[in-house]
Short mmCIF file of C-alpha atoms in Angstrom, two decimals:
data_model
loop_
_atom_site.label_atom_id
_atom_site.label_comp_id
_atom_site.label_asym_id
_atom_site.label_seq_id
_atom_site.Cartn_x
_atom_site.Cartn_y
_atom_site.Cartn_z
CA UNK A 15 31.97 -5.74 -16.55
CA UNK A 16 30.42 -6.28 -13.05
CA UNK A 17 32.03 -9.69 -11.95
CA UNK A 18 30.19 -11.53 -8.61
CA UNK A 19 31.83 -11.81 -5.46
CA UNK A 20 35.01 -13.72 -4.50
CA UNK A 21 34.13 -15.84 -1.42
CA UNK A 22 35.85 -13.22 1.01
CA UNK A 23 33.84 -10.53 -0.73
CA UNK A 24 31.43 -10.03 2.07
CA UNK A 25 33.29 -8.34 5.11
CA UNK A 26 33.30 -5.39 6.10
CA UNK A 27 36.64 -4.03 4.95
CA UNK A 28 35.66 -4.58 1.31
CA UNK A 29 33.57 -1.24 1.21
CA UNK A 30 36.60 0.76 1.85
CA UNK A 31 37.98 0.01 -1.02
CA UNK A 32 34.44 -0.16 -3.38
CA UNK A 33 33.63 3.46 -4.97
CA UNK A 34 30.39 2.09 -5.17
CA UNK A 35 30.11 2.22 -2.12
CA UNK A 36 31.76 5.11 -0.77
CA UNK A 37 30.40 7.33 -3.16
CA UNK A 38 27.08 6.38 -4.62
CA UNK A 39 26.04 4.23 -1.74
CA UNK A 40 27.73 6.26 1.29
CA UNK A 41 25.55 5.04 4.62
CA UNK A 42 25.09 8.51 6.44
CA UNK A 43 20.73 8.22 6.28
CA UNK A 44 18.45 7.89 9.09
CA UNK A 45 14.94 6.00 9.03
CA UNK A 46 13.19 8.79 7.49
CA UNK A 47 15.51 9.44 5.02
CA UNK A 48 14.96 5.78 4.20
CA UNK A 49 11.14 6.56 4.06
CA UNK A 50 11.61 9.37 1.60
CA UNK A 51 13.34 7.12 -0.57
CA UNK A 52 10.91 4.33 -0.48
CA UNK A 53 8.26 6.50 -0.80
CA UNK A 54 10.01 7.87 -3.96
CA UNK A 55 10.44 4.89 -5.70
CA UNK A 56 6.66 3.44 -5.32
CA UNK A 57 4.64 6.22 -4.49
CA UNK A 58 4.74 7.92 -8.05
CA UNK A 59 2.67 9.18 -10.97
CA UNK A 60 2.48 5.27 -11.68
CA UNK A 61 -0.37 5.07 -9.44
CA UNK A 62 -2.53 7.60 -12.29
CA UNK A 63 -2.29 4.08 -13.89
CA UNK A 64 -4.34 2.21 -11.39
CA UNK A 65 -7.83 2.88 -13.04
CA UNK A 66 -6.21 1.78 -16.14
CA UNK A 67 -5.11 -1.55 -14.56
CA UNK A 68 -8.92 -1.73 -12.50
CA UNK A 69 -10.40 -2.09 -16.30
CA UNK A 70 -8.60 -5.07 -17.00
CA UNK A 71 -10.03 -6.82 -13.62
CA UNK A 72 -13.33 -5.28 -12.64
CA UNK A 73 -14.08 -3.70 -8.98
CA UNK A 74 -13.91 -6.97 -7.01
CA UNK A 75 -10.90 -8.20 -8.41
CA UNK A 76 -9.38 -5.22 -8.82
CA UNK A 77 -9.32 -3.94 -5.29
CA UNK A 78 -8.74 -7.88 -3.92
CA UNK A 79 -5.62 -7.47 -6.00
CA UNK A 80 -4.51 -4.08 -4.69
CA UNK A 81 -5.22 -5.38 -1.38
CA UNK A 82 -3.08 -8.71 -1.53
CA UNK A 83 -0.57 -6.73 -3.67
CA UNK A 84 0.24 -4.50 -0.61
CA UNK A 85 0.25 -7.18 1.57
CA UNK A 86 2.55 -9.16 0.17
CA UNK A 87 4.87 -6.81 -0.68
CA UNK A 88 4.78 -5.02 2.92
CA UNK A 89 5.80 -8.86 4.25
CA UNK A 90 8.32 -9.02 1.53
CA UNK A 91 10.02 -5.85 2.14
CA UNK A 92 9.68 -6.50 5.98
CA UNK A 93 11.34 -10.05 5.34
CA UNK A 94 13.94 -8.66 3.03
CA UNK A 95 15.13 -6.49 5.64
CA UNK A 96 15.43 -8.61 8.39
CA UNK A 97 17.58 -10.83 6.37
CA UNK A 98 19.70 -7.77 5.73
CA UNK A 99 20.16 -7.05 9.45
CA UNK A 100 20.94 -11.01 10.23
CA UNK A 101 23.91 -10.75 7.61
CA UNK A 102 24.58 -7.28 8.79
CA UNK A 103 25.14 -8.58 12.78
CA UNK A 104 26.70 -11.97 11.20
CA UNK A 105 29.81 -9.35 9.99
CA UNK A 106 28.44 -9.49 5.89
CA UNK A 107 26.65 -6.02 5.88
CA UNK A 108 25.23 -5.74 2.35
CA UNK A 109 24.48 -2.83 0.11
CA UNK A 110 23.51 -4.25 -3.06
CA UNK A 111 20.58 -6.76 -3.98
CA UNK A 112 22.73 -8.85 -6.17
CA UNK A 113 25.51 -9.90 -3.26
CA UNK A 114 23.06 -10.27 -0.94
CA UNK A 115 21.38 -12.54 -2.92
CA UNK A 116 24.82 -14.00 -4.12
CA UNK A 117 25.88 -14.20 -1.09
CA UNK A 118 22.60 -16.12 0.87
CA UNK A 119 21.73 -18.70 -2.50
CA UNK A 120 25.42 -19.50 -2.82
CA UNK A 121 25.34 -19.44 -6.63
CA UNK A 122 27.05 -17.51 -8.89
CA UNK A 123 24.13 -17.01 -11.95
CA UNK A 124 22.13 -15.57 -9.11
CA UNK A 125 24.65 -12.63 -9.12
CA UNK A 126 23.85 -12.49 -12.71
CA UNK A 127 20.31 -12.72 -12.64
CA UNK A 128 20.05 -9.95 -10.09
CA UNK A 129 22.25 -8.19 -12.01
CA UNK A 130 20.42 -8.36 -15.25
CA UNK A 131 16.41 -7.84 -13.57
CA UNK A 132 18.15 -4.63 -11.77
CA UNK A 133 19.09 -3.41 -15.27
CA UNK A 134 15.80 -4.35 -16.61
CA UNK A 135 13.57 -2.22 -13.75
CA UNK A 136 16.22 0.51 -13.50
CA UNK A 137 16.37 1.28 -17.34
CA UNK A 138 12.50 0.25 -17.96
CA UNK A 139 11.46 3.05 -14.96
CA UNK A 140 13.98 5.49 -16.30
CA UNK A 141 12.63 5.20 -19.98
CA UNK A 142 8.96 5.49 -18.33
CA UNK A 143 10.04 8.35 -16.02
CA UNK A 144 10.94 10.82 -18.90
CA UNK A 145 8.51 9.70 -21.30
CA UNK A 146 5.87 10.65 -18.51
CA UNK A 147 7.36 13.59 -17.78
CA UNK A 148 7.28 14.21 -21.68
CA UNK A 149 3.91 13.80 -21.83
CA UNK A 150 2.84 15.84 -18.87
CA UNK A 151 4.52 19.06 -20.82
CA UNK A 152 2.88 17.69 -24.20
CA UNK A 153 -0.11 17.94 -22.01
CA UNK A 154 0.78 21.84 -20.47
CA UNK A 155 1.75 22.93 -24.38
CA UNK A 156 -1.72 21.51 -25.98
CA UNK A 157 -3.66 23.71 -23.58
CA UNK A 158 -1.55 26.82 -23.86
CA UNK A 159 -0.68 26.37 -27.43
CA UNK A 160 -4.27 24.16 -29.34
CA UNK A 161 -2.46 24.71 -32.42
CA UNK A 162 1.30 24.23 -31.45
CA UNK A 163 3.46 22.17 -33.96
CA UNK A 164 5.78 20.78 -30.85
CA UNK A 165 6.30 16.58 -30.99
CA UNK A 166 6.14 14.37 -28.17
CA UNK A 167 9.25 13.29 -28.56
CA UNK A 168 10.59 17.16 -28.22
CA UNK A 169 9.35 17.60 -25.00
CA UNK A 170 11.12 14.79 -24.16
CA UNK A 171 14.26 16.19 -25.22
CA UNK A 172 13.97 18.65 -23.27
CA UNK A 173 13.54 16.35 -20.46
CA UNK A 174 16.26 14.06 -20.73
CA UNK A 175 18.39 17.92 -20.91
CA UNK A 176 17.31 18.52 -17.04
CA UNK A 177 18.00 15.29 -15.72
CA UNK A 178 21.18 15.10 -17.38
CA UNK A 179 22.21 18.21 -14.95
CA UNK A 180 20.58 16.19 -12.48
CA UNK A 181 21.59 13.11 -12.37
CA UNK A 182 25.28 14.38 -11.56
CA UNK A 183 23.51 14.70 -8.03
CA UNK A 184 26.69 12.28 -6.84
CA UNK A 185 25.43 10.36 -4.08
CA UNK A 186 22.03 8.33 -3.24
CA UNK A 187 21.76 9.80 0.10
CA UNK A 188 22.00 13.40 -1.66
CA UNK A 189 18.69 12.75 -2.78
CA UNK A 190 17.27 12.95 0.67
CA UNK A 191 15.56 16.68 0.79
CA UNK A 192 14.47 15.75 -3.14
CA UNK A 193 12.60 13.10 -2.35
CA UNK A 194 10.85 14.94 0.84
CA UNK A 195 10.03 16.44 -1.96
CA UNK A 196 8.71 13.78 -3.80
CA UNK A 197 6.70 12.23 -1.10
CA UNK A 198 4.61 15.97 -0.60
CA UNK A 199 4.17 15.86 -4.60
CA UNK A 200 2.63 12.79 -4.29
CA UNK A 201 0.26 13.52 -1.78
CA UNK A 202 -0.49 16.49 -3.51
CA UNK A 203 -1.21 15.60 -7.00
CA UNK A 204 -3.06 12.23 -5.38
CA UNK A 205 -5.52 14.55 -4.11
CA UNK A 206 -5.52 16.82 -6.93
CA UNK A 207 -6.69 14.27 -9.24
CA UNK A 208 -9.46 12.19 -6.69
CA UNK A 209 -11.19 15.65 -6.61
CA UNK A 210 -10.45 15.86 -10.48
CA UNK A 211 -12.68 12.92 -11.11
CA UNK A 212 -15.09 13.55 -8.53
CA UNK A 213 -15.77 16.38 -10.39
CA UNK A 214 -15.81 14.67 -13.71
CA UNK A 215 -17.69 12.05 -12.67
CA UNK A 216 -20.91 14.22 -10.87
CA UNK A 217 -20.64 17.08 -13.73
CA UNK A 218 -22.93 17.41 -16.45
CA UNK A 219 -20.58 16.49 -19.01
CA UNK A 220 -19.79 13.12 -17.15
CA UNK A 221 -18.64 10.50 -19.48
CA UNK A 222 -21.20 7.46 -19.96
CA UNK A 223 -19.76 4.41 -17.09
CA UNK A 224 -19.28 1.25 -18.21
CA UNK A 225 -17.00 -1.56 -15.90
CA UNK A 226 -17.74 -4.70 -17.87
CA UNK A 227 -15.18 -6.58 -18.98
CA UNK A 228 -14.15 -7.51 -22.78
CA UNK A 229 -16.23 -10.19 -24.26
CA UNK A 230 -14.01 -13.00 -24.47
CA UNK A 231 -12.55 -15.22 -21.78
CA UNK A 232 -9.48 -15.30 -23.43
CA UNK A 233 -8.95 -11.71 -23.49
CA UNK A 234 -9.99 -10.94 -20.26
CA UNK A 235 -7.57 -13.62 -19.15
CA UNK A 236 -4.90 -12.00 -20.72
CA UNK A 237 -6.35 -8.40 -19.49
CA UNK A 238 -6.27 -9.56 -16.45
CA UNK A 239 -2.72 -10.66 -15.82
CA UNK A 240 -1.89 -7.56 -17.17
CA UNK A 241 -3.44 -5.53 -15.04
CA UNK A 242 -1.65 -7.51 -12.47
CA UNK A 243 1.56 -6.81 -14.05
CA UNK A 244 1.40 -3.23 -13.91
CA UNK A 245 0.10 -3.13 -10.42
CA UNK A 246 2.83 -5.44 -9.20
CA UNK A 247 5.47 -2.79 -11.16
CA UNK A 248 3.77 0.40 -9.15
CA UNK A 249 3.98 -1.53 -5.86
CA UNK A 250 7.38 -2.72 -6.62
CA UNK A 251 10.76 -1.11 -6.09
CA UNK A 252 13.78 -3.64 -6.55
CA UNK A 253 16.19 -1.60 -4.71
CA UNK A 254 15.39 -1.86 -1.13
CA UNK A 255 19.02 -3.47 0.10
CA UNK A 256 20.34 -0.04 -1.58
CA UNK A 257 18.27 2.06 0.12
CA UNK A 258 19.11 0.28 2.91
CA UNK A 259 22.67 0.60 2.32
CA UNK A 260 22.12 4.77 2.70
CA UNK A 261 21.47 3.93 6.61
CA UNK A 262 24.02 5.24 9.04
CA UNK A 263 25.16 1.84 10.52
CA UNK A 264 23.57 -0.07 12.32
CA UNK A 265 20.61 -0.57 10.57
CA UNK A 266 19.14 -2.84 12.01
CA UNK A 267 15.28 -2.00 12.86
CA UNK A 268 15.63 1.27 11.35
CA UNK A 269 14.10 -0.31 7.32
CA UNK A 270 10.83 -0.88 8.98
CA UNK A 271 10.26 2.41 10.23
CA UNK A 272 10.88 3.41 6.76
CA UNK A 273 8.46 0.60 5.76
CA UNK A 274 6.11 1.68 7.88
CA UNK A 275 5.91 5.80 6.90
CA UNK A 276 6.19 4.80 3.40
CA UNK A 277 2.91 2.17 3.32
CA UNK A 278 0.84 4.60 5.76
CA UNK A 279 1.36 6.99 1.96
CA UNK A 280 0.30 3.80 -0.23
CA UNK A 281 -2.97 3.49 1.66
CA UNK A 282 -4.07 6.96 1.41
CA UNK A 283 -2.66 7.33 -2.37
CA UNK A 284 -3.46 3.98 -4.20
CA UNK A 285 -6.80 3.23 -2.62
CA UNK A 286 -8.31 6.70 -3.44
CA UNK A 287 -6.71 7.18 -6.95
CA UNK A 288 -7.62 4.07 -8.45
CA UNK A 289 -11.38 4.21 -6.78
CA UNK A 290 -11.96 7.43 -8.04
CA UNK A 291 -10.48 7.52 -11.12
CA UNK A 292 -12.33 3.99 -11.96
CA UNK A 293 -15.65 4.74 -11.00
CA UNK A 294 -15.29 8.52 -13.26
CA UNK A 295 -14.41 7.01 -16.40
CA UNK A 296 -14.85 2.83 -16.12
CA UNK A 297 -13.32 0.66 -18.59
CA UNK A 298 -12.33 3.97 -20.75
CA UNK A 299 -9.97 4.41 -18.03
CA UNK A 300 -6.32 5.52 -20.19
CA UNK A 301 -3.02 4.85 -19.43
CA UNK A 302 -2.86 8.20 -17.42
CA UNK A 303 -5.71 9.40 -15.78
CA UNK A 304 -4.98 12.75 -16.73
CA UNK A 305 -5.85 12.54 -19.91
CA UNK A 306 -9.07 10.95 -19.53
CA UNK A 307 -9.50 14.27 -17.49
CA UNK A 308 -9.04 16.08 -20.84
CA UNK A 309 -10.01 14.42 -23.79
CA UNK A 310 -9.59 15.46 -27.11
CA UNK A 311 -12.96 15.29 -28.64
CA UNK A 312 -14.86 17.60 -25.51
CA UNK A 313 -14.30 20.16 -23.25
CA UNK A 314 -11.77 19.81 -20.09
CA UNK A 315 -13.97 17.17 -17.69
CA UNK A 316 -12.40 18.95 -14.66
CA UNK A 317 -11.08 23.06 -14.01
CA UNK A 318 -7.88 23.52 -15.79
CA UNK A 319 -6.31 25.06 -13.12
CA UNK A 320 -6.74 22.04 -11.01
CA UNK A 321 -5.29 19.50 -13.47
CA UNK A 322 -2.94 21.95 -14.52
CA UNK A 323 -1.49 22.27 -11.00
CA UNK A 324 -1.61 18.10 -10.91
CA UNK A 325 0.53 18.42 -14.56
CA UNK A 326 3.48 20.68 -12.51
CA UNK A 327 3.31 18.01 -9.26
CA UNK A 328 3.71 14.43 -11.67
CA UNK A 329 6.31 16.45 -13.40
CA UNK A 330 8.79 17.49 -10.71
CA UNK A 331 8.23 14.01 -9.03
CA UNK A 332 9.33 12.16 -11.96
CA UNK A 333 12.19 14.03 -11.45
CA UNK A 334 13.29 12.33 -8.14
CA UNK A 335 12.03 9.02 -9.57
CA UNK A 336 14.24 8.93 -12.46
CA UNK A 337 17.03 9.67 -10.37
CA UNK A 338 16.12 7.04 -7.76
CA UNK A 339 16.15 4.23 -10.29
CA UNK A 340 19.21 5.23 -11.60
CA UNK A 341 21.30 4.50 -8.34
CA UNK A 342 22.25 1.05 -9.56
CA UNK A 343 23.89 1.79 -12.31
CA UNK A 344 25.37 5.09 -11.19
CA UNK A 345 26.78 2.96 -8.50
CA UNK A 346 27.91 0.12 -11.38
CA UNK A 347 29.58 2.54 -12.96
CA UNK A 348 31.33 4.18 -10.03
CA UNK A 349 32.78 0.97 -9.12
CA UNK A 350 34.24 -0.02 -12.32
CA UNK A 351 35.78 3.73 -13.10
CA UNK A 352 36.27 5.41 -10.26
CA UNK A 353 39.34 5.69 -8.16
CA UNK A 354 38.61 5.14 -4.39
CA UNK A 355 41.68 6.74 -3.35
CA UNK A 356 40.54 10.21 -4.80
CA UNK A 357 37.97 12.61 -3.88
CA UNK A 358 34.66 12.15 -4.79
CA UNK A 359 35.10 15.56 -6.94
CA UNK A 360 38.55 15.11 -8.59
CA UNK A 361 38.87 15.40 -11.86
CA UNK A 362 39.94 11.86 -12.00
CA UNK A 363 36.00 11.03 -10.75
CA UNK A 364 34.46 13.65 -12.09
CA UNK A 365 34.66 13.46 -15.32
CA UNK A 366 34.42 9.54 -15.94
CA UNK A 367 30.62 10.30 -13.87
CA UNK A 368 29.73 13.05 -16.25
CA UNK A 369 30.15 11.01 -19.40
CA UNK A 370 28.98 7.81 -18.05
CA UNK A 371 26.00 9.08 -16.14
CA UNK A 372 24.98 11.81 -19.43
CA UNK A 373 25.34 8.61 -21.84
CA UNK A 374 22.62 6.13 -19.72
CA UNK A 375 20.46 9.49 -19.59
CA UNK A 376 20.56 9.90 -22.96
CA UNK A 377 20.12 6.21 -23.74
CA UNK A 378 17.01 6.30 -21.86
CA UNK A 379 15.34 9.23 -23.26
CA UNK A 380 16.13 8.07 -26.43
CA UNK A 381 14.28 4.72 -25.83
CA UNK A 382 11.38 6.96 -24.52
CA UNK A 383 10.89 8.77 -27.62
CA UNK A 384 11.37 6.22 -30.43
CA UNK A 385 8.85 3.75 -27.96
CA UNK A 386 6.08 5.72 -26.45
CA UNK A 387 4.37 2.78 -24.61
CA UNK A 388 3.83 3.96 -21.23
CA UNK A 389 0.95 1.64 -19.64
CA UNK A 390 2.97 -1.46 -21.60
CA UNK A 391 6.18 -0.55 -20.14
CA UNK A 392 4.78 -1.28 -17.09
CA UNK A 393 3.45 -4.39 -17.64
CA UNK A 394 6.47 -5.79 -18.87
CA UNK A 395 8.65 -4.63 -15.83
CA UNK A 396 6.20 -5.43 -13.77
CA UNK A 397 6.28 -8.51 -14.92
CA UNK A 398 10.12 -9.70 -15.68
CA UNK A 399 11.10 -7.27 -13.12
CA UNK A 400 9.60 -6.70 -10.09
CA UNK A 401 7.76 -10.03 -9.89
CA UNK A 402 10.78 -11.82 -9.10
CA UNK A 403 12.57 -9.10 -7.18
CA UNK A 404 9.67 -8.30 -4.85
CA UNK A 405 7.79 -10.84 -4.40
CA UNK A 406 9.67 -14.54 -4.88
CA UNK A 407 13.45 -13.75 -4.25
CA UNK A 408 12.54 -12.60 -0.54
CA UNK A 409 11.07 -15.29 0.90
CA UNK A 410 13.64 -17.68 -0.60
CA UNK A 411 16.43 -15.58 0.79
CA UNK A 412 14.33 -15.59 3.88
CA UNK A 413 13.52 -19.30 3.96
CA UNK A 414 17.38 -19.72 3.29
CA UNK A 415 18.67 -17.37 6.13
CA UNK A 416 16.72 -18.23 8.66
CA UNK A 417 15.90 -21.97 7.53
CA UNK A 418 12.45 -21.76 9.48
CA UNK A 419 11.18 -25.50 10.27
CA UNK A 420 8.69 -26.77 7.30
CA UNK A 421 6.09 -27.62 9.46
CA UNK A 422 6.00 -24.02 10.83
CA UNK A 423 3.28 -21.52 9.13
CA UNK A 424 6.12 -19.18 8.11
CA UNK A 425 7.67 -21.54 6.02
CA UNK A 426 4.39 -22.62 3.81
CA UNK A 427 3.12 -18.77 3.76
CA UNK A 428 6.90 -18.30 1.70
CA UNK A 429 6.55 -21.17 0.13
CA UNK A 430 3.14 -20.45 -1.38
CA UNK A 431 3.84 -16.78 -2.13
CA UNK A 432 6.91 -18.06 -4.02
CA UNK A 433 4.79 -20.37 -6.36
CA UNK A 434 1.77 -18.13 -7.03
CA UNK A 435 4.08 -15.23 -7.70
CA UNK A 436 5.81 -17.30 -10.15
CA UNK A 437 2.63 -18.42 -12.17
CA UNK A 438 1.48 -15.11 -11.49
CA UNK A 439 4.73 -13.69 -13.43
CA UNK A 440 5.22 -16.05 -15.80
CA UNK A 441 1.57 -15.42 -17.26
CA UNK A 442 1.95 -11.83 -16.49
CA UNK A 443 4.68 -11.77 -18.73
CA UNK A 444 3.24 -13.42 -21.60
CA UNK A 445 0.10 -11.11 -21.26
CA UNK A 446 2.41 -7.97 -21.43
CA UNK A 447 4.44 -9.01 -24.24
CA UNK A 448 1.39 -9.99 -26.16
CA UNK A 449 0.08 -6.78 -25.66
CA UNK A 450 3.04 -5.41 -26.35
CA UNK A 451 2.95 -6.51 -29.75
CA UNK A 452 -0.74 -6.41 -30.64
CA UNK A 453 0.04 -2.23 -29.63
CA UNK A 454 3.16 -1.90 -32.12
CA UNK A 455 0.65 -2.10 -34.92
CA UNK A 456 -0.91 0.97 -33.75
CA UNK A 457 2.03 3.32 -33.55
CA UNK A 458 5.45 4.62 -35.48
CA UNK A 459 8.81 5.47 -34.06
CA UNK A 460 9.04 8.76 -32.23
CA UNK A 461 4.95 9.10 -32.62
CA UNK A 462 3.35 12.14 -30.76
CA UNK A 463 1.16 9.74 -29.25
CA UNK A 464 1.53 7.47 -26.14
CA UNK A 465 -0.29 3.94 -26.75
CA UNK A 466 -2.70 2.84 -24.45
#
């Protein structure tokens, strides 16, 4: 079991001895290896979602809350990092969220608590990731095959089988080149799909537009905060001090360049998916875009070839994604059964990381297919997860490091951020369970169908 840190934890020398860390977390990046990696773990086919999450809010609110979204969480990554590089130059460099946090707050449940919101983002996005990447071949196999008899939660199957071989990729920074990847995929599949429904949306076969809002205030309440669950889960990442942690030493200014090249991606990708995709298909906006691009009961609303192409992009991506979130508990894992003093490819490692890392695959693919509830999933970590990760715990660390004077305007930005994200999450929460439960009426285990 992960225990928290003794109170001579933090020094340097401690990392020698942490498999952890010399494996999983090794620090060998530079700044735009750091900016793949970001970019990775927002920038993904989560962002298909965004017209999805606009139906719950409307334009106005819906592009007020991208806006502040981005905002905040550009200043709380920003913060985040600068609190690294003060305990970093203080002689306590950190690689994981939960010491840091540990480590700055002084408490020993806040080791916990990291611990256990880590778990909840890492294993919620890695359930999401392959039951995406499920669909997306669902999607491929309808069109080739009208008549197929291949399940949803086959496909899946065979998902979970590739990123088993994958995810013995042994180190975070061996990732780099894949997540290159990932960042063209996203710009490609981003575009893809804006000309997608700018094609749906002018063609004569254009679905009938309609952005108003449900009926009663109550429901759009509760629409509402879960719209703003989902779009804090796309913008947030809850791993940033690991990613950090994959910088050669020092690191200190190098996380904002990454910051930087990986929000410059968020405006072009966010903005122009969820504008397009909203204004195509309104409030009958699904879960995934793509399939409001081809709906069941009329023809294709865009050329197949083009959405077809978009399909192949979203489904290599999730790829690198999956693997991404998974970091944390590879690197959990690595420090409680792996022996430091041997290579990173003895058998002594080796196999211990085969069985461990095939097991959590398997767990989460297994989730995926008995639970196909893609757009809820996100609500819910966006809510319990990345709420608290992304946009409270950083200023308080910040407030805590740095102790900035309370009657400077740093101080009361933090301190109002903290208590609106906090209202914002614990409502968002409710509204995502709730939903989460009004959908488990509408489906059975291992359905064929993902819920909206």
């Amino acid at each position: 079991m992960t225990q928290p840190p003794q109170p001579d934890a933090f020094s340097e020398s401690r990392l020698d001895s942490d498999a952890g860390a010399v494996f999983v977390l090794e620090s060998k990046g530079k700044w735009w290896h750091a900016g793949f990696h970001l970019t990775t773990a927002i920038v993904g086919p989560t962002i298909l979602t965004l017209p999805y999450a606009f139906r719950g809010m409307g334009w106005s609110l819906g592009l007020l809350c991208l806006t502040v979204m981005g905002c905040v969480t550009f200043y709380s990554y920003y913060l985040m990092s600068l609190v690294l590089d003060h305990c970093e130059k203080a002689g306590r460099r950190h690689i994981r969220f939960r010491e840091l946090a540990a480590d700055v707050l002084g408490s020993g449940w806040m080791f916990y608590f990291v611990v256990f919101i880590q778990t909840a983002i890492n294993t919620g996005v890695g359930i999401g990731a392959i039951l995406l990447a499920g669909e997306c071949l669902q999607i491929m196999y309808s069109n080739l095959f009208p008549n197929g008899s291949l399940k949803l939660y086959e496909f899946i199957a065979m998902v979970t089988g590739v990123m088993i071989v994958l995810s013995q990729m042994p180190t975070f920074h061996s990732l780099r080149h894949l997540n290159f990847a990932s960042l063209v995929l996203s710009l490609g599949y981003t575009f893809l799909v804006v000309g997608a429904c700018i094609h749906a949306g002018l063609s004569k076969n254009a679905p009938h537009r309609d952005y108003s809002l449900e009926s009663k205030s109550s429901s759009r309440m509760f629409s509402a905060f879960t719209s703003i669950s989902i779009i804090a889960a796309i913008f947030g990442n809850g791993i940033l001090p690991e990613i950090q942690a994959t910088l050669a030493p020092p690191a200190t200014g190098k996380m904002v360049k990454g910051l930087v090249m990986c929000y410059s991606i968020i405006l072009v990708t966010f903005y122009s998916a969820s504008a397009s995709g909203y204004w195509a298909f309104g409030n009958k906006s699904n879960s995934n875009i793509l399939k409001s691009l081809m709906p069941d009961d009329g023809p294709s609303l865009a050329p197949t070839m083009v959405i077809g192409l978009a399909v192949i992009f979203v489904l290599l991506q999730l790829f690198a994604i999956g693997l991404v979130y998974s970091q944390v508990a590879y690197e959990i894992m690595e420090k409680q059964s792996a022996d430091v003093n041997q290579g990173m490819f003895s058998k002594r490692n080796l196999i211990p990381r085969l069985i461990l890392r095939t097991l959590y695959v398997i767990f989460c693919g297994f989730m995926a297919a008995m639970l196909p509830f893609f757009g809820d999933i996100n609500g819910v970590v966006g809510a319990i997860g990345f709420i608290p990760l992304d946009f409270i715990l950083p200023m308080l660390l910040y407030n805590m490091t740095y102790k900035p004077p309370k009657s400077s305007i740093a101080y009361w930005i933090n301190l109002l951020i903290i208590v609106v994200f906090t209202g914002v999450g614990i409502m968002g929460a409710f509204s995502s369970i709730r939903k989460l439960v009004l959908d488990a009426t509408k489906f059975k285990l291992f359905s064929s169908d993902v819920v909206d």
